[in-house]
Coordinates of C-alpha atoms in Angstrom, one line a residue:
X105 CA 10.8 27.3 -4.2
X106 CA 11.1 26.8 -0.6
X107 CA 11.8 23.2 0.9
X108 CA 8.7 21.0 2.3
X109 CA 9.4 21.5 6.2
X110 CA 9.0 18.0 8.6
X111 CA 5.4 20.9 9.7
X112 CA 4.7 20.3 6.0
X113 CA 4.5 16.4 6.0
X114 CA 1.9 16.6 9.3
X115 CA -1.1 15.5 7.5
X116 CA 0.5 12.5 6.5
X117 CA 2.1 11.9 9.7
X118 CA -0.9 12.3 11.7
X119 CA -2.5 9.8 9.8
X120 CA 0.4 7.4 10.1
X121 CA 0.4 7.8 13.9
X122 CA -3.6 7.4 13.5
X123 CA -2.5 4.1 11.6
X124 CA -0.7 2.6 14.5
X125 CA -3.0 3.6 16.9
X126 CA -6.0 2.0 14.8
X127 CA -4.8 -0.6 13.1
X128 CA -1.6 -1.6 14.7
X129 CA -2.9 -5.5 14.4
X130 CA -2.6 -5.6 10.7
X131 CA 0.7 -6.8 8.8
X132 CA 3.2 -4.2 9.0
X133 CA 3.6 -2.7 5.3
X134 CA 6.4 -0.7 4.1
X135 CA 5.5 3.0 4.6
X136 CA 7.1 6.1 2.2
X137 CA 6.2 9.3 3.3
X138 CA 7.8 12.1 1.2
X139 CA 8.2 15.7 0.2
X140 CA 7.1 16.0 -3.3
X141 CA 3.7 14.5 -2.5
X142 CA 3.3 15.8 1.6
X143 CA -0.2 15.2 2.0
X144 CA 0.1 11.2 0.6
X145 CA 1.4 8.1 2.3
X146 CA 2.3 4.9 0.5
X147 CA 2.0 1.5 1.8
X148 CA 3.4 -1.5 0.2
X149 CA 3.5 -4.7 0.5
X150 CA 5.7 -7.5 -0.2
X151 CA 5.1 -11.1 -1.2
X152 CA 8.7 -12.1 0.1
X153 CA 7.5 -11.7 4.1
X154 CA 3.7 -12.5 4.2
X155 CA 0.9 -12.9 1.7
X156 CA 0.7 -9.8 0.4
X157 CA -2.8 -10.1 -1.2
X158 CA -4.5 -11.3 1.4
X159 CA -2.2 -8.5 3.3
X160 CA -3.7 -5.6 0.8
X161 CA -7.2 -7.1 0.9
X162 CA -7.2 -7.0 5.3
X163 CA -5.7 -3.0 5.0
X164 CA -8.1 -1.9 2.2
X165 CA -11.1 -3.3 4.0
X166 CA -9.7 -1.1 7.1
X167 CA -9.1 1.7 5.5
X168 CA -12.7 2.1 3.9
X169 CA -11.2 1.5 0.4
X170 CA -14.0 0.8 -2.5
X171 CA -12.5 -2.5 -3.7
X172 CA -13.8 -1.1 -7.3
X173 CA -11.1 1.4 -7.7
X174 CA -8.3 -1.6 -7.0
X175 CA -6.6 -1.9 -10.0
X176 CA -4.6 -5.3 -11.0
X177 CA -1.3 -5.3 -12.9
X178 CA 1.8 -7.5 -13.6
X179 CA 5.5 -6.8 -14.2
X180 CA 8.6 -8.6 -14.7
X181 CA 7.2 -10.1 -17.7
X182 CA 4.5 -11.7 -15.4
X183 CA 6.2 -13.2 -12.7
X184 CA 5.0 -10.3 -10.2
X185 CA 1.3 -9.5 -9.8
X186 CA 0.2 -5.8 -8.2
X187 CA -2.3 -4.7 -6.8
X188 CA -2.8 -0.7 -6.1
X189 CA -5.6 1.4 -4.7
X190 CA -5.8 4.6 -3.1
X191 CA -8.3 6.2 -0.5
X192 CA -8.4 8.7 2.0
X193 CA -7.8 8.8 5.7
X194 CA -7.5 11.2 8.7
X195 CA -7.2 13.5 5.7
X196 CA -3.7 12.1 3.8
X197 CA -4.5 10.2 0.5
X198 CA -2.7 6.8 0.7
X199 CA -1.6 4.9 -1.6
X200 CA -1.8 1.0 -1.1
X201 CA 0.2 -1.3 -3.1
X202 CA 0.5 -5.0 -2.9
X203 CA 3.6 -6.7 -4.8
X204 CA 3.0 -10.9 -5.0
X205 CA 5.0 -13.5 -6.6
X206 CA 2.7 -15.4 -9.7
X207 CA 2.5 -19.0 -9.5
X208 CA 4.2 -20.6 -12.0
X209 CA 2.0 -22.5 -14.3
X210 CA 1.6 -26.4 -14.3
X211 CA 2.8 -28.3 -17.1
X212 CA 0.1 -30.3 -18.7
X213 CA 0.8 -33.2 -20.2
X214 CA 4.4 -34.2 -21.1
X215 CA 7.1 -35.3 -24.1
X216 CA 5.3 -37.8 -26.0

């Protein structure tokens, strides 16, 4: 099998560069473009530098995303919510993820 060339990733380039270009104003995500899918991008999101949901929320609305396809998870034995949708754009599929710290529950209540 012959190596993905940096020609083969232009899809998902072009629509990165398109990205800047269009939505430069929204919170900069963390981007993965790679060679074993070279027509996807991935764009995530951390809690740790900005509110990732609301974050997710502003770049799915750009990106034409239905928000019935976002689905909702956890990990980390709930302590991390994620959020992840995918859609198209300028031809690439991308792959949107948000990552957002859970709020830890109030106590109720007390030791009698």
């Amino acid at each position: 099998m012959d190596a993905v060339t940096l020609d083969g990733l232009s899809v998902a380039l072009r629509a990165l560069r398109l990205l800047t270009t269009d939505f430069g104003h929204l919170p900069g995500p963390d981007l993965h473009v790679n060679t074993i899918w070279p027509g996807q991008m991935e764009l995530a999101l951390h809690d740790s530098r900005l509110d990732s949901l609301a974050a997710f929320e502003a770049w799915r609305e750009a990106l034409g995303i239905d928000p019935g396809t976002v689905t909702y998870g956890e990990q980390g034995s709930g302590s991390t919510r994620v959020l992840t949708a995918c859609g198209e754009f300028a031809g690439a599929t991308v792959k949107l993820t948000a990552f957002a710290t859970a709020p830890v529950p109030a106590v109720v209540g007390g030791a009698g």
